[in-house]
Amino acid sequence: PKQIGLVGHSEGGMIAPMAAVESKDIAFIVMMAGLGVKGDQLILSQNELLSKAGGLSEEARAQSRLLYTRIFAILKEEKDNTVAGKKIQAALAEALGKMTEEQKQGFAPIKAVVDAQTGMYVTPWFRYFVLYDPRPILMKVKCPVLAINGERDLQVEPDENLAGIRDALKAGGNEDYTIIKLSGLNHLLQTSKTGAVSEYRAIEETMSVTALETISDWILNHTVALKGAAPRAK
């Protein structure tokens, strides 16, 4: 039991701390691109970064932020899924009604996403994610933690999320945590030029050797039976 650890990526990096709090058998956790900010904040940041990478104008991105802020408010206030879905579509129509034809053209990619995903927005999972705050859970994690993010992660922005994880662990009294931002890596911890989602399939590398070695070295150093063993060759 002293050597059981959890390694989770993205949402898995959100779940690993939950499991560590629930079970004393968890000896360590590794959070790869895990959450350090609230769910709604993460989605707003993600939309901003991905939209900017996709070439959307600042005006369209600002309109998107306003719309998604309204969508999150609807999800927090309205428990009935059918009613919530209608209110989301009404919020979209209202936003479009205030735009010029030129603005509507620039906003078209956002409209397409909202139209396609309104049904997903009212699912239990998305509702939970929007409301989720990782801080209270992270403050209860007492086992060693490694949190890593890629520098070019556009889905889980590295600086704010790693800072959130660090602050929560520190506030909770955890004395053994390591926070690392890996240069040049995307959300999937691949070596990437821009971090854009469109690059994922084009990159032959499944996962950066640097990321793999960072994780494995840290785990070996925190595994009881292997403490004191000779360091691995670089």
PDB file of C-alpha atoms in Angstrom:
ATOM      1  CA  PRO A   1       0.000   0.000   0.000  1.00  0.00           C
ATOM      2  CA  LYS A   2       2.858   2.428   0.670  1.00  0.00           C
ATOM      3  CA  GLN A   3       3.765   2.402  -3.025  1.00  0.00           C
ATOM      4  CA  ILE A   4       0.307   2.871  -4.565  1.00  0.00           C
ATOM      5  CA  GLY A   5       0.168   6.089  -6.560  1.00  0.00           C
ATOM      6  CA  LEU A   6      -2.180   7.732  -9.019  1.00  0.00           C
ATOM      7  CA  VAL A   7      -1.235   9.450 -12.266  1.00  0.00           C
ATOM      8  CA  GLY A   8      -3.995  11.455 -13.937  1.00  0.00           C
ATOM      9  CA  HIS A   9      -4.150  13.706 -16.985  1.00  0.00           C
ATOM     10  CA  SER A  10      -6.499  16.711 -17.324  1.00  0.00           C
ATOM     11  CA  GLU A  11      -9.770  15.512 -15.745  1.00  0.00           C
ATOM     12  CA  GLY A  12      -7.776  12.575 -14.404  1.00  0.00           C
ATOM     13  CA  GLY A  13      -5.578  15.155 -12.729  1.00  0.00           C
ATOM     14  CA  MET A  14      -8.738  16.505 -11.141  1.00  0.00           C
ATOM     15  CA  ILE A  15      -9.856  13.075  -9.926  1.00  0.00           C
ATOM     16  CA  ALA A  16      -6.505  11.930  -8.488  1.00  0.00           C
ATOM     17  CA  PRO A  17      -6.629  14.406  -5.559  1.00  0.00           C
ATOM     18  CA  MET A  18     -10.218  13.342  -4.793  1.00  0.00           C
ATOM     19  CA  ALA A  19      -9.125   9.710  -4.540  1.00  0.00           C
ATOM     20  CA  ALA A  20      -6.086  10.638  -2.441  1.00  0.00           C
ATOM     21  CA  VAL A  21      -8.308  12.413   0.059  1.00  0.00           C
ATOM     22  CA  GLU A  22     -10.680   9.441   0.248  1.00  0.00           C
ATOM     23  CA  SER A  23      -8.017   6.721   0.627  1.00  0.00           C
ATOM     24  CA  LYS A  24      -5.050   6.617   2.987  1.00  0.00           C
ATOM     25  CA  ASP A  25      -3.528   3.913   0.765  1.00  0.00           C
ATOM     26  CA  ILE A  26      -2.572   6.486  -1.882  1.00  0.00           C
ATOM     27  CA  ALA A  27       1.139   7.205  -1.386  1.00  0.00           C
ATOM     28  CA  PHE A  28       1.519   9.891  -4.059  1.00  0.00           C
ATOM     29  CA  ILE A  29      -0.255  11.536  -6.980  1.00  0.00           C
ATOM     30  CA  VAL A  30       0.912  12.966 -10.287  1.00  0.00           C
ATOM     31  CA  MET A  31      -1.285  15.656 -11.832  1.00  0.00           C
ATOM     32  CA  MET A  32      -0.623  16.136 -15.539  1.00  0.00           C
ATOM     33  CA  ALA A  33      -2.390  19.280 -16.777  1.00  0.00           C
ATOM     34  CA  GLY A  34      -4.637  19.118 -13.725  1.00  0.00           C
ATOM     35  CA  LEU A  35      -7.019  21.799 -12.516  1.00  0.00           C
ATOM     36  CA  GLY A  36      -5.880  24.522 -10.148  1.00  0.00           C
ATOM     37  CA  VAL A  37      -8.738  26.966 -10.796  1.00  0.00           C
ATOM     38  CA  LYS A  38     -12.537  26.706 -10.773  1.00  0.00           C
ATOM     39  CA  GLY A  39     -14.185  24.920 -13.669  1.00  0.00           C
ATOM     40  CA  ASP A  40     -15.938  27.958 -15.107  1.00  0.00           C
ATOM     41  CA  GLN A  41     -12.721  29.977 -14.935  1.00  0.00           C
ATOM     42  CA  LEU A  42     -10.827  27.215 -16.719  1.00  0.00           C
ATOM     43  CA  ILE A  43     -13.376  27.031 -19.545  1.00  0.00           C
ATOM     44  CA  LEU A  44     -13.285  30.802 -20.057  1.00  0.00           C
ATOM     45  CA  SER A  45      -9.495  30.714 -20.206  1.00  0.00           C
ATOM     46  CA  GLN A  46      -9.538  27.700 -22.518  1.00  0.00           C
ATOM     47  CA  ASN A  47     -12.024  29.343 -24.883  1.00  0.00           C
ATOM     48  CA  GLU A  48      -9.946  32.515 -24.966  1.00  0.00           C
ATOM     49  CA  LEU A  49      -6.687  30.713 -25.762  1.00  0.00           C
ATOM     50  CA  LEU A  50      -8.171  28.336 -28.332  1.00  0.00           C
ATOM     51  CA  SER A  51     -10.170  31.107 -30.013  1.00  0.00           C
ATOM     52  CA  LYS A  52      -7.099  33.320 -30.224  1.00  0.00           C
ATOM     53  CA  ALA A  53      -5.050  30.437 -31.667  1.00  0.00           C
ATOM     54  CA  GLY A  54      -7.865  29.869 -34.163  1.00  0.00           C
ATOM     55  CA  GLY A  55      -7.641  33.442 -35.396  1.00  0.00           C
ATOM     56  CA  LEU A  56     -10.801  34.931 -33.829  1.00  0.00           C
ATOM     57  CA  SER A  57     -10.702  38.677 -33.366  1.00  0.00           C
ATOM     58  CA  GLU A  58     -10.458  40.304 -29.952  1.00  0.00           C
ATOM     59  CA  GLU A  59     -14.009  41.600 -30.445  1.00  0.00           C
ATOM     60  CA  ALA A  60     -15.363  38.092 -31.090  1.00  0.00           C
ATOM     61  CA  ARG A  61     -13.438  36.722 -28.099  1.00  0.00           C
ATOM     62  CA  ALA A  62     -14.874  39.421 -25.849  1.00  0.00           C
ATOM     63  CA  GLN A  63     -18.396  38.601 -27.047  1.00  0.00           C
ATOM     64  CA  SER A  64     -17.682  34.926 -26.400  1.00  0.00           C
ATOM     65  CA  ARG A  65     -16.583  35.651 -22.816  1.00  0.00           C
ATOM     66  CA  LEU A  66     -19.807  37.535 -22.162  1.00  0.00           C
ATOM     67  CA  LEU A  67     -21.939  34.745 -23.625  1.00  0.00           C
ATOM     68  CA  TYR A  68     -20.205  31.965 -21.711  1.00  0.00           C
ATOM     69  CA  THR A  69     -20.383  33.946 -18.484  1.00  0.00           C
ATOM     70  CA  ARG A  70     -24.146  34.147 -19.067  1.00  0.00           C
ATOM     71  CA  ILE A  71     -24.332  30.412 -19.871  1.00  0.00           C
ATOM     72  CA  PHE A  72     -22.563  29.560 -16.613  1.00  0.00           C
ATOM     73  CA  ALA A  73     -24.953  31.795 -14.676  1.00  0.00           C
ATOM     74  CA  ILE A  74     -27.909  29.994 -16.272  1.00  0.00           C
ATOM     75  CA  LEU A  75     -26.496  26.585 -15.342  1.00  0.00           C
ATOM     76  CA  LYS A  76     -25.948  27.691 -11.752  1.00  0.00           C
ATOM     77  CA  GLU A  77     -29.439  29.177 -11.412  1.00  0.00           C
ATOM     78  CA  GLU A  78     -31.659  26.846 -13.472  1.00  0.00           C
ATOM     79  CA  LYS A  79     -31.836  23.174 -12.439  1.00  0.00           C
ATOM     80  CA  ASP A  80     -34.349  22.074 -15.079  1.00  0.00           C
ATOM     81  CA  ASN A  81     -32.377  20.909 -18.118  1.00  0.00           C
ATOM     82  CA  THR A  82     -35.063  21.715 -20.675  1.00  0.00           C
ATOM     83  CA  VAL A  83     -35.542  25.218 -19.318  1.00  0.00           C
ATOM     84  CA  ALA A  84     -31.783  25.759 -19.030  1.00  0.00           C
ATOM     85  CA  GLY A  85     -31.273  24.697 -22.655  1.00  0.00           C
ATOM     86  CA  LYS A  86     -33.927  27.139 -23.833  1.00  0.00           C
ATOM     87  CA  LYS A  87     -32.389  29.941 -21.774  1.00  0.00           C
ATOM     88  CA  ILE A  88     -28.963  29.225 -23.256  1.00  0.00           C
ATOM     89  CA  GLN A  89     -30.373  29.455 -26.782  1.00  0.00           C
ATOM     90  CA  ALA A  90     -32.198  32.649 -25.804  1.00  0.00           C
ATOM     91  CA  ALA A  91     -28.937  34.107 -24.477  1.00  0.00           C
ATOM     92  CA  LEU A  92     -27.257  33.232 -27.775  1.00  0.00           C
ATOM     93  CA  ALA A  93     -30.078  34.848 -29.761  1.00  0.00           C
ATOM     94  CA  GLU A  94     -29.904  37.950 -27.571  1.00  0.00           C
ATOM     95  CA  ALA A  95     -26.146  38.226 -28.089  1.00  0.00           C
ATOM     96  CA  LEU A  96     -26.534  37.848 -31.852  1.00  0.00           C
ATOM     97  CA  GLY A  97     -29.321  40.420 -31.878  1.00  0.00           C
ATOM     98  CA  LYS A  98     -26.897  43.067 -30.637  1.00  0.00           C
ATOM     99  CA  MET A  99     -24.335  42.394 -33.365  1.00  0.00           C
ATOM    100  CA  THR A 100     -23.880  43.845 -36.810  1.00  0.00           C
ATOM    101  CA  GLU A 101     -23.768  41.444 -39.754  1.00  0.00           C
ATOM    102  CA  GLU A 102     -19.994  41.765 -39.835  1.00  0.00           C
ATOM    103  CA  GLN A 103     -19.773  40.929 -36.130  1.00  0.00           C
ATOM    104  CA  LYS A 104     -22.028  37.918 -36.628  1.00  0.00           C
ATOM    105  CA  GLN A 105     -19.666  36.578 -39.265  1.00  0.00           C
ATOM    106  CA  GLY A 106     -16.724  36.860 -36.877  1.00  0.00           C
ATOM    107  CA  PHE A 107     -18.769  35.225 -34.126  1.00  0.00           C
ATOM    108  CA  ALA A 108     -19.956  32.339 -36.327  1.00  0.00           C
ATOM    109  CA  PRO A 109     -17.509  29.729 -34.929  1.00  0.00           C
ATOM    110  CA  ILE A 110     -18.702  30.422 -31.372  1.00  0.00           C
ATOM    111  CA  LYS A 111     -22.364  30.254 -32.429  1.00  0.00           C
ATOM    112  CA  ALA A 112     -21.728  26.890 -34.085  1.00  0.00           C
ATOM    113  CA  VAL A 113     -20.183  25.495 -30.902  1.00  0.00           C
ATOM    114  CA  VAL A 114     -22.998  26.728 -28.661  1.00  0.00           C
ATOM    115  CA  ASP A 115     -25.658  25.411 -31.054  1.00  0.00           C
ATOM    116  CA  ALA A 116     -23.974  22.011 -31.227  1.00  0.00           C
ATOM    117  CA  GLN A 117     -23.208  21.686 -27.524  1.00  0.00           C
ATOM    118  CA  THR A 118     -26.240  23.130 -25.745  1.00  0.00           C
ATOM    119  CA  GLY A 119     -27.369  19.580 -24.985  1.00  0.00           C
ATOM    120  CA  MET A 120     -23.976  18.787 -23.486  1.00  0.00           C
ATOM    121  CA  TYR A 121     -24.001  21.935 -21.354  1.00  0.00           C
ATOM    122  CA  VAL A 122     -26.982  20.675 -19.339  1.00  0.00           C
ATOM    123  CA  THR A 123     -25.525  17.214 -18.633  1.00  0.00           C
ATOM    124  CA  PRO A 124     -24.657  16.341 -15.024  1.00  0.00           C
ATOM    125  CA  TRP A 125     -20.964  16.164 -15.912  1.00  0.00           C
ATOM    126  CA  PHE A 126     -20.766  19.662 -17.424  1.00  0.00           C
ATOM    127  CA  ARG A 127     -22.863  21.176 -14.650  1.00  0.00           C
ATOM    128  CA  TYR A 128     -20.537  19.591 -12.087  1.00  0.00           C
ATOM    129  CA  PHE A 129     -17.430  20.767 -13.931  1.00  0.00           C
ATOM    130  CA  VAL A 130     -18.636  24.371 -14.144  1.00  0.00           C
ATOM    131  CA  LEU A 131     -19.212  24.466 -10.379  1.00  0.00           C
ATOM    132  CA  TYR A 132     -16.105  22.503  -9.418  1.00  0.00           C
ATOM    133  CA  ASP A 133     -13.517  24.231  -7.233  1.00  0.00           C
ATOM    134  CA  PRO A 134     -10.323  22.177  -6.808  1.00  0.00           C
ATOM    135  CA  ARG A 135      -8.972  24.215  -3.901  1.00  0.00           C
ATOM    136  CA  PRO A 136     -10.891  22.591  -0.994  1.00  0.00           C
ATOM    137  CA  ILE A 137      -9.878  19.107  -2.173  1.00  0.00           C
ATOM    138  CA  LEU A 138      -6.255  20.046  -2.826  1.00  0.00           C
ATOM    139  CA  MET A 139      -5.981  21.567   0.639  1.00  0.00           C
ATOM    140  CA  LYS A 140      -6.800  18.149   2.097  1.00  0.00           C
ATOM    141  CA  VAL A 141      -4.171  16.255   0.085  1.00  0.00           C
ATOM    142  CA  LYS A 142      -1.307  15.302   2.393  1.00  0.00           C
ATOM    143  CA  CYS A 143       0.596  12.793   0.240  1.00  0.00           C
ATOM    144  CA  PRO A 144       3.434  13.892  -2.093  1.00  0.00           C
ATOM    145  CA  VAL A 145       2.235  15.624  -5.270  1.00  0.00           C
ATOM    146  CA  LEU A 146       3.871  16.219  -8.638  1.00  0.00           C
ATOM    147  CA  ALA A 147       1.994  18.730 -10.802  1.00  0.00           C
ATOM    148  CA  ILE A 148       3.228  19.282 -14.351  1.00  0.00           C
ATOM    149  CA  ASN A 149       1.917  21.287 -17.290  1.00  0.00           C
ATOM    150  CA  GLY A 150       3.162  21.991 -20.764  1.00  0.00           C
ATOM    151  CA  GLU A 151       4.239  25.553 -21.443  1.00  0.00           C
ATOM    152  CA  ARG A 152       2.071  25.608 -24.590  1.00  0.00           C
ATOM    153  CA  ASP A 153      -1.042  24.043 -23.077  1.00  0.00           C
ATOM    154  CA  LEU A 154      -4.031  25.973 -24.465  1.00  0.00           C
ATOM    155  CA  GLN A 155      -6.663  23.839 -22.726  1.00  0.00           C
ATOM    156  CA  VAL A 156      -5.374  24.039 -19.156  1.00  0.00           C
ATOM    157  CA  GLU A 157      -3.394  27.281 -19.012  1.00  0.00           C
ATOM    158  CA  PRO A 158      -0.201  26.370 -17.129  1.00  0.00           C
ATOM    159  CA  ASP A 159       0.608  29.454 -15.074  1.00  0.00           C
ATOM    160  CA  GLU A 160      -2.753  30.011 -13.393  1.00  0.00           C
ATOM    161  CA  ASN A 161      -3.435  26.319 -12.830  1.00  0.00           C
ATOM    162  CA  LEU A 162      -0.007  25.430 -11.462  1.00  0.00           C
ATOM    163  CA  ALA A 163      -0.162  28.490  -9.214  1.00  0.00           C
ATOM    164  CA  GLY A 164      -3.607  27.444  -7.986  1.00  0.00           C
ATOM    165  CA  ILE A 165      -2.390  23.934  -7.202  1.00  0.00           C
ATOM    166  CA  ARG A 166       0.699  25.247  -5.404  1.00  0.00           C
ATOM    167  CA  ASP A 167      -1.269  27.755  -3.344  1.00  0.00           C
ATOM    168  CA  ALA A 168      -3.888  25.197  -2.282  1.00  0.00           C
ATOM    169  CA  LEU A 169      -1.336  22.550  -1.290  1.00  0.00           C
ATOM    170  CA  LYS A 170       0.683  25.115   0.648  1.00  0.00           C
ATOM    171  CA  ALA A 171      -2.424  26.451   2.391  1.00  0.00           C
ATOM    172  CA  GLY A 172      -3.351  22.907   3.405  1.00  0.00           C
ATOM    173  CA  GLY A 173       0.036  22.252   4.963  1.00  0.00           C
ATOM    174  CA  ASN A 174       1.356  19.786   2.377  1.00  0.00           C
ATOM    175  CA  GLU A 175       5.142  19.790   2.698  1.00  0.00           C
ATOM    176  CA  ASP A 176       6.045  17.580  -0.270  1.00  0.00           C
ATOM    177  CA  TYR A 177       4.922  18.908  -3.623  1.00  0.00           C
ATOM    178  CA  THR A 178       6.747  19.649  -6.865  1.00  0.00           C
ATOM    179  CA  ILE A 179       5.395  22.059  -9.483  1.00  0.00           C
ATOM    180  CA  ILE A 180       6.917  21.986 -12.967  1.00  0.00           C
ATOM    181  CA  LYS A 181       6.128  23.782 -16.230  1.00  0.00           C
ATOM    182  CA  LEU A 182       7.736  21.907 -19.120  1.00  0.00           C
ATOM    183  CA  SER A 183       9.073  24.031 -21.961  1.00  0.00           C
ATOM    184  CA  GLY A 184       7.603  23.612 -25.435  1.00  0.00           C
ATOM    185  CA  LEU A 185       4.958  21.020 -24.544  1.00  0.00           C
ATOM    186  CA  ASN A 186       1.222  21.116 -25.299  1.00  0.00           C
ATOM    187  CA  HIS A 187      -1.791  19.837 -23.361  1.00  0.00           C
ATOM    188  CA  LEU A 188      -0.937  16.231 -24.250  1.00  0.00           C
ATOM    189  CA  LEU A 189       2.677  16.826 -23.168  1.00  0.00           C
ATOM    190  CA  GLN A 190       3.885  16.522 -26.751  1.00  0.00           C
ATOM    191  CA  THR A 191       6.643  18.706 -28.168  1.00  0.00           C
ATOM    192  CA  SER A 192       4.613  21.340 -30.003  1.00  0.00           C
ATOM    193  CA  LYS A 193       5.126  24.458 -32.094  1.00  0.00           C
ATOM    194  CA  THR A 194       1.981  26.336 -31.028  1.00  0.00           C
ATOM    195  CA  GLY A 195      -0.030  24.131 -28.663  1.00  0.00           C
ATOM    196  CA  ALA A 196      -3.052  24.239 -30.971  1.00  0.00           C
ATOM    197  CA  VAL A 197      -5.439  21.280 -30.871  1.00  0.00           C
ATOM    198  CA  SER A 198      -5.032  20.906 -34.627  1.00  0.00           C
ATOM    199  CA  GLU A 199      -1.422  19.870 -34.055  1.00  0.00           C
ATOM    200  CA  TYR A 200      -2.235  16.897 -31.822  1.00  0.00           C
ATOM    201  CA  ARG A 201      -2.789  14.362 -34.587  1.00  0.00           C
ATOM    202  CA  ALA A 202       0.077  15.656 -36.696  1.00  0.00           C
ATOM    203  CA  ILE A 203       2.701  15.139 -33.983  1.00  0.00           C
ATOM    204  CA  GLU A 204       4.285  11.698 -34.174  1.00  0.00           C
ATOM    205  CA  GLU A 205       5.484  11.853 -30.572  1.00  0.00           C
ATOM    206  CA  THR A 206       2.928  10.343 -28.190  1.00  0.00           C
ATOM    207  CA  MET A 207       4.433  11.966 -25.109  1.00  0.00           C
ATOM    208  CA  SER A 208       7.644  13.902 -24.586  1.00  0.00           C
ATOM    209  CA  VAL A 209      10.619  11.951 -23.247  1.00  0.00           C
ATOM    210  CA  THR A 210      11.293  14.907 -20.962  1.00  0.00           C
ATOM    211  CA  ALA A 211       7.815  14.589 -19.461  1.00  0.00           C
ATOM    212  CA  LEU A 212       8.133  10.820 -19.054  1.00  0.00           C
ATOM    213  CA  GLU A 213      11.526  11.101 -17.366  1.00  0.00           C
ATOM    214  CA  THR A 214      10.341  13.930 -15.124  1.00  0.00           C
ATOM    215  CA  ILE A 215       7.455  11.782 -13.921  1.00  0.00           C
ATOM    216  CA  SER A 216       9.397   8.533 -13.580  1.00  0.00           C
ATOM    217  CA  ASP A 217      12.313  10.158 -11.738  1.00  0.00           C
ATOM    218  CA  TRP A 218       9.956  11.821  -9.296  1.00  0.00           C
ATOM    219  CA  ILE A 219       8.036   8.580  -8.683  1.00  0.00           C
ATOM    220  CA  LEU A 220      11.247   6.614  -8.114  1.00  0.00           C
ATOM    221  CA  ASN A 221      12.393   9.211  -5.603  1.00  0.00           C
ATOM    222  CA  HIS A 222       9.089   8.891  -3.745  1.00  0.00           C
ATOM    223  CA  THR A 223       8.757   5.122  -3.773  1.00  0.00           C
ATOM    224  CA  VAL A 224       9.707   3.730  -0.379  1.00  0.00           C
ATOM    225  CA  ALA A 225      11.438   0.535  -1.516  1.00  0.00           C
ATOM    226  CA  LEU A 226      13.631   2.397  -4.004  1.00  0.00           C
ATOM    227  CA  LYS A 227      14.725   5.271  -1.795  1.00  0.00           C
ATOM    228  CA  GLY A 228      18.489   5.346  -1.588  1.00  0.00           C
ATOM    229  CA  ALA A 229      18.923   3.533  -4.905  1.00  0.00           C
ATOM    230  CA  ALA A 230      21.422   4.897  -7.390  1.00  0.00           C
ATOM    231  CA  PRO A 231      20.003   7.751  -9.490  1.00  0.00           C
ATOM    232  CA  ARG A 232      18.966   6.804 -12.992  1.00  0.00           C
ATOM    233  CA  ALA A 233      21.303   7.651 -15.837  1.00  0.00           C
ATOM    234  CA  LYS A 234      20.440  10.711 -17.886  1.00  0.00           C
TER     235      LYS A 234
END
